[in-house]
XYZ file of C-alpha atoms in Angstrom:
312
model
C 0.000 0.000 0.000
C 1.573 3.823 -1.000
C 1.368 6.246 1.575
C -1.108 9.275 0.482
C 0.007 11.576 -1.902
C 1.727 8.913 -4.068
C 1.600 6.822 -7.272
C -0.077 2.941 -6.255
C 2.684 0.703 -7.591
C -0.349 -1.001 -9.432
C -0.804 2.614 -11.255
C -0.067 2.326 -14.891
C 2.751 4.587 -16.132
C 2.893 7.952 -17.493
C 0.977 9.161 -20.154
C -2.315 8.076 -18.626
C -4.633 5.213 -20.584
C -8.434 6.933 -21.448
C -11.271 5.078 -22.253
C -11.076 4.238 -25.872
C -7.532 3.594 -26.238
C -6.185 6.787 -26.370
C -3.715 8.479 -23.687
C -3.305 11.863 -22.911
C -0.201 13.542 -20.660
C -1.107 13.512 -17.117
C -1.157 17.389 -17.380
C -3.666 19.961 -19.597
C -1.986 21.303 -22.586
C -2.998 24.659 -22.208
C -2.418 25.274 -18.475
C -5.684 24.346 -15.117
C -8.833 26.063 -15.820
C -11.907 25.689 -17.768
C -11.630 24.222 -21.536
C -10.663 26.187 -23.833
C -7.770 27.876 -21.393
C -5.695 30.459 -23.470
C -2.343 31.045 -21.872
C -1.817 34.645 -20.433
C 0.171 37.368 -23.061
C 4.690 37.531 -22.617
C 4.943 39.523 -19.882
C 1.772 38.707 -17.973
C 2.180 38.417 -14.315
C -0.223 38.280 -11.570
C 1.576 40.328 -8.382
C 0.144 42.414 -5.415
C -2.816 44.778 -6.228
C -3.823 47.062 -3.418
C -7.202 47.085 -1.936
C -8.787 50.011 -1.154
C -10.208 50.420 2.410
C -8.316 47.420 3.051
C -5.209 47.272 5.746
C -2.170 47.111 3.972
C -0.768 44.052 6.872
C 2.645 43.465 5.743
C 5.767 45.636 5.674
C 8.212 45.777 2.755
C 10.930 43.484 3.903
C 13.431 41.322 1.581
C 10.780 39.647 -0.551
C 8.055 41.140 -2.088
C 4.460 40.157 -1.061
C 3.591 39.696 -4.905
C 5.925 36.811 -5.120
C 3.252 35.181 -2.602
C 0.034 36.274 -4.271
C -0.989 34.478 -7.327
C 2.370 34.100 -9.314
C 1.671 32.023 -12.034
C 3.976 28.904 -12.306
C 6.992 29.995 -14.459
C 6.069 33.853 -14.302
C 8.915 36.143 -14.134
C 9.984 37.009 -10.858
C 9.741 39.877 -9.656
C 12.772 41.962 -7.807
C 12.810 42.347 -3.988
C 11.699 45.125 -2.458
C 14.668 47.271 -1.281
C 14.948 48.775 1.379
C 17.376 51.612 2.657
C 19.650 50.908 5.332
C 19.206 52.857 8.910
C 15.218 52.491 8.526
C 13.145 52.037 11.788
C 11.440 48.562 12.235
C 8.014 48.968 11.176
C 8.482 51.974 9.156
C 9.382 50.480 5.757
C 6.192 51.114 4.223
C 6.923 55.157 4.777
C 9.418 54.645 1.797
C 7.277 54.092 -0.334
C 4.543 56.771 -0.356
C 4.183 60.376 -0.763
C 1.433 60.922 0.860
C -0.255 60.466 4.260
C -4.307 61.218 5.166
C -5.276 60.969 8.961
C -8.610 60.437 10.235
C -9.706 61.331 13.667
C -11.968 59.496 15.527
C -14.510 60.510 17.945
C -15.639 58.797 21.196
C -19.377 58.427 21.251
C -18.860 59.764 24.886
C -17.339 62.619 23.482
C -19.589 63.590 20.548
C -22.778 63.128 23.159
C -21.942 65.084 26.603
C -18.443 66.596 24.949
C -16.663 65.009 27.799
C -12.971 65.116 26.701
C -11.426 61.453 26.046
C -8.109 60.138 24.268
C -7.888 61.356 21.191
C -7.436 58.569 18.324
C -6.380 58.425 14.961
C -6.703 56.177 11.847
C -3.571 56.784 9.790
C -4.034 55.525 5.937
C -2.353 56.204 2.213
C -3.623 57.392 -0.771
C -5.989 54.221 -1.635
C -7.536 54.745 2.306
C -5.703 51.586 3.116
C -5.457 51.839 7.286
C -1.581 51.689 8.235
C -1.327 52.871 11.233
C -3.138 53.663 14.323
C -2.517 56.797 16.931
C -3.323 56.881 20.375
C -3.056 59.761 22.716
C -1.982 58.200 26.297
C -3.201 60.430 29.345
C -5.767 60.901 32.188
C -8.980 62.441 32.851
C -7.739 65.270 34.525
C -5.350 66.356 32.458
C -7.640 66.124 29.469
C -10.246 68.184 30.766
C -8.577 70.411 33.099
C -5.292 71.579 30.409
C -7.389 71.309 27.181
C -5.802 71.546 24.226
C -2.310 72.556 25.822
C -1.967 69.553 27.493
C 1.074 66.895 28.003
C 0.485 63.746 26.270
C 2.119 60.457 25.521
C 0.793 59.202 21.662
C 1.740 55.380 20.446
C 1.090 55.039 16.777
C 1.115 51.401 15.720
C 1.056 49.522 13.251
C -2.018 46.893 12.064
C -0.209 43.991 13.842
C -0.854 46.305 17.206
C 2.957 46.838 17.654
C 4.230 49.936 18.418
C 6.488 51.512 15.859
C 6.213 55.616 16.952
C 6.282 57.263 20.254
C 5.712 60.953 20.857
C 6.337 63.252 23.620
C 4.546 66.580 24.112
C 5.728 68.484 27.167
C 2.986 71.117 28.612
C 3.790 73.953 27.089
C 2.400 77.258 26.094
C 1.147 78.292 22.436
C 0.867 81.938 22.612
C 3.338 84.332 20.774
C 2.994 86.345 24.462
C 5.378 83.628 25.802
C 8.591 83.094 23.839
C 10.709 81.307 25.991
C 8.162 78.350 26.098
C 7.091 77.813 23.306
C 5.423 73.853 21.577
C 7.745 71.442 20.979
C 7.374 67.706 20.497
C 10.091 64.655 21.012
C 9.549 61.703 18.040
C 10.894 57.932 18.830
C 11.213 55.265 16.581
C 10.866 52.538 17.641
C 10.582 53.817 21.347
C 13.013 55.018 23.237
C 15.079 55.832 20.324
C 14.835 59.546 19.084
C 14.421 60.348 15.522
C 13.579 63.927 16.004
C 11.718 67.304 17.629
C 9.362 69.704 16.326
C 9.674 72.598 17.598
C 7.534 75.991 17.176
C 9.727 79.369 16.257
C 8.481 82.165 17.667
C 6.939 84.870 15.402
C 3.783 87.288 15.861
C 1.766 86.671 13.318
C 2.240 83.230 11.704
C 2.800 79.906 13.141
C 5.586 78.611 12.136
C 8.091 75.452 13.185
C 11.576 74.019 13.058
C 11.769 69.912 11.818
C 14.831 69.288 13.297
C 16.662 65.737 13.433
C 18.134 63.643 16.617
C 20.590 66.951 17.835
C 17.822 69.098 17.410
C 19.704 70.237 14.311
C 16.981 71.869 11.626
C 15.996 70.125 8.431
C 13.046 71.887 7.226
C 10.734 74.397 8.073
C 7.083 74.648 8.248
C 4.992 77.625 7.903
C 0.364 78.469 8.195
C -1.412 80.923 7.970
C -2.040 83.833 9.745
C -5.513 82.809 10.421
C -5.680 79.031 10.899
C -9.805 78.423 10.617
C -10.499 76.079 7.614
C -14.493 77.821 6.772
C -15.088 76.046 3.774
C -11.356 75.543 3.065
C -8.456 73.668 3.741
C -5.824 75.405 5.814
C -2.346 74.643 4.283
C 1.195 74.178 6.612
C 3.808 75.003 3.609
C 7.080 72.573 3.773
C 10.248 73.962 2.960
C 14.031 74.029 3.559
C 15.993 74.357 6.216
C 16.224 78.274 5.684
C 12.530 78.587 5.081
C 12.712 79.813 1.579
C 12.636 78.622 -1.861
C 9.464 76.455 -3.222
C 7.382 74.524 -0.988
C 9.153 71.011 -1.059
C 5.448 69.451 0.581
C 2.642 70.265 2.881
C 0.883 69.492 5.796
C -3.653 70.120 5.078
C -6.295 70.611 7.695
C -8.815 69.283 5.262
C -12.570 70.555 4.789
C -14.416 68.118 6.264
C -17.968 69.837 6.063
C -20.454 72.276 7.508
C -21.712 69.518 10.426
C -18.910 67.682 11.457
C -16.639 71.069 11.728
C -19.259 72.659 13.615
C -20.768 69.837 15.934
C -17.850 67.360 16.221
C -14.536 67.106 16.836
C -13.595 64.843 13.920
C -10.168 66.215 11.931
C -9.218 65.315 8.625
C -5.656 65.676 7.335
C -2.872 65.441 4.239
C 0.505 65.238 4.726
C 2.655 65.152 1.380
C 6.353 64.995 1.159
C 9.091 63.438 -1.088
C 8.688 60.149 -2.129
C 12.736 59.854 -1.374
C 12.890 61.910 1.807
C 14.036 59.924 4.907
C 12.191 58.105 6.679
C 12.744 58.915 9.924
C 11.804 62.782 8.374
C 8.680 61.663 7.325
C 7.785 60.142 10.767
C 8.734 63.471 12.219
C 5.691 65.440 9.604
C 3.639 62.587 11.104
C 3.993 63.648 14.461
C 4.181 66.987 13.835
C 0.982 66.625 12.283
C -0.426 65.623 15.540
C 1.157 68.876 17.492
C -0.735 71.443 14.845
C -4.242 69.350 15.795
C -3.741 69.793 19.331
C -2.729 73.995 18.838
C -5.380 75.080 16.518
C -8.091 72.213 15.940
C -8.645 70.714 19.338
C -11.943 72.123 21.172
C -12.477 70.719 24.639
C -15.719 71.399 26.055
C -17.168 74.848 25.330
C -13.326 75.702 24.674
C -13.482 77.390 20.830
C -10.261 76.157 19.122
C -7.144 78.298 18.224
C -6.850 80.425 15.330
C -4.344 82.324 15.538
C -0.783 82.839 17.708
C -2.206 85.547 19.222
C -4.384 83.904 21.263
């Protein structure tokens, strides 16, 4: 007796007897599939297709997911995914893309009574594939009783629930009244390592902040509005240089998100778009910075109307 899986001894050999007399190779000519199979063009190849509103649950790594989805026997293969050396763990897929939206989402506690809760964030690309997910760490107290201004721990992970960003905001003020203590914001990645600040420059009419990298040396520069209320609009954050001049190399949105959920909910929309070849551990920094302009102009605790301007 042959064990499962192979050829009885008893089986007659290769190519196969059919009634009638004829035999036929113990494979279809043109390829599985119905009758009347045609064979797929030179150069066809079945390989990873994103999903829209699906999570994207893998990170780039050494081998391509496509050359586990569907490859066709004998199909060219395709070339690894590279990926550039000094990258974060978790934060591969950030090479990739150009382009970040971020969706905030409200507690039903909070839309009913407006009682102040951790804020949370759904972090996805350009297809609205979820890649991320942001939570604000604190307490009750320091919610409701600091607002907007308030100290906060955030973990963003990623759709296997590890943590892959940590950031730091120290309670600071906001106010152009109050130069010496000004917003800033510490970025880790993974945690406990530090990528990066954000830190607001002082000026009396615009906000305005330094990107700066591990030494609190300045990359970029990021510069709104002198009003910072999106009615009806988007409110752009210009990326630029390290000097602050010169073309806008990306930008940071406060999207529209319409006339009820700006005026009855606490729900945020944003963009961030940046270089497809900028580093990583830059574009992790936009994330959380991000983050830092919610909590200055677009939070509203309570009856608390949100910031518009320096000034205040």
């Amino acid at each position: 007796m042959s064990g499962p899986g192979y050829p009885s001894p008893h089986q007659p050999p290769y190519p196969m007897p059919q009634p009638g007399g004829q035999s036929m190779p113990p494979y279809p000519v043109g390829g599985y599939g119905d009758p009347g199979y045609v064979a797929p063009p030179a150069g066809f190849q079945v390989g990873y297709q994103p999903v829209p509103d699906q999570p994207v649950m893998y990170q780039p790594g050494p081998v391509s997911p496509a050359l586990h989805q569907g490859q066709p026997y004998g199909a060219p293969v395709a070339a690894p995914v590279s990926v550039p050396a000094g990258v974060p763990p978790g934060l591969e897929y950030l090479t990739q893309i150009d382009q970040i939206l971020i969706h905030q989402k409200v507690e039903l506690l909070e839309a009913i009574i407006g009682f102040e809760t951790n804020n949370q964030y759904e972090i996805k690309n350009s297809l609205g594939q979820k890649i991320f997910s942001a939570k604000e760490k604190n307490d009750c107290c320091t919610r409701n009783c600091c607002g907007a201004l308030r100290s906060f721990d955030m973990k963003i992970k990623d759709n296997a629930d590890r943590e892959v960003i940590r950031l730091i905001r120290p309670f600071r003020c906001v106010s152009c009244w109050c130069p010496c203590c000004l917003q800033e914001m510490e970025v880790q990645a993974p945690p406990g390592t530090t990528i990066g600040y954000v830190k607001q420059d002082w000026n009396p009419c615009y906000p305005r902040f330094s990107i700066q990298g591990p030494n609190k040396e300045t990359m970029m520069k990021l510069e709104g509005p002198c009003l910072a209320c999106n009615c009806c609009g988007d409110v752009n954050f210009e990326l630029k240089g390290k000097d602050g001049s010169g073309k806008p190399i990306g930008r940071i949105s406060k999207q529209w998100s319409g006339l009820l959920k700006e005026v009855f909910t606490d729900t945020d929309n944003f963009g961030i778009q940046f270089p497809l070849d900028m580093d990583v551990k830059m574009k992790a920094v936009l994330l959380g910075t991000c983050f830092l302009i919610d909590f200055m102009f677009f939070e509203k605790v309570g009856d608390t109307n949100q910031r518009n301007t320096v000034f205040s």
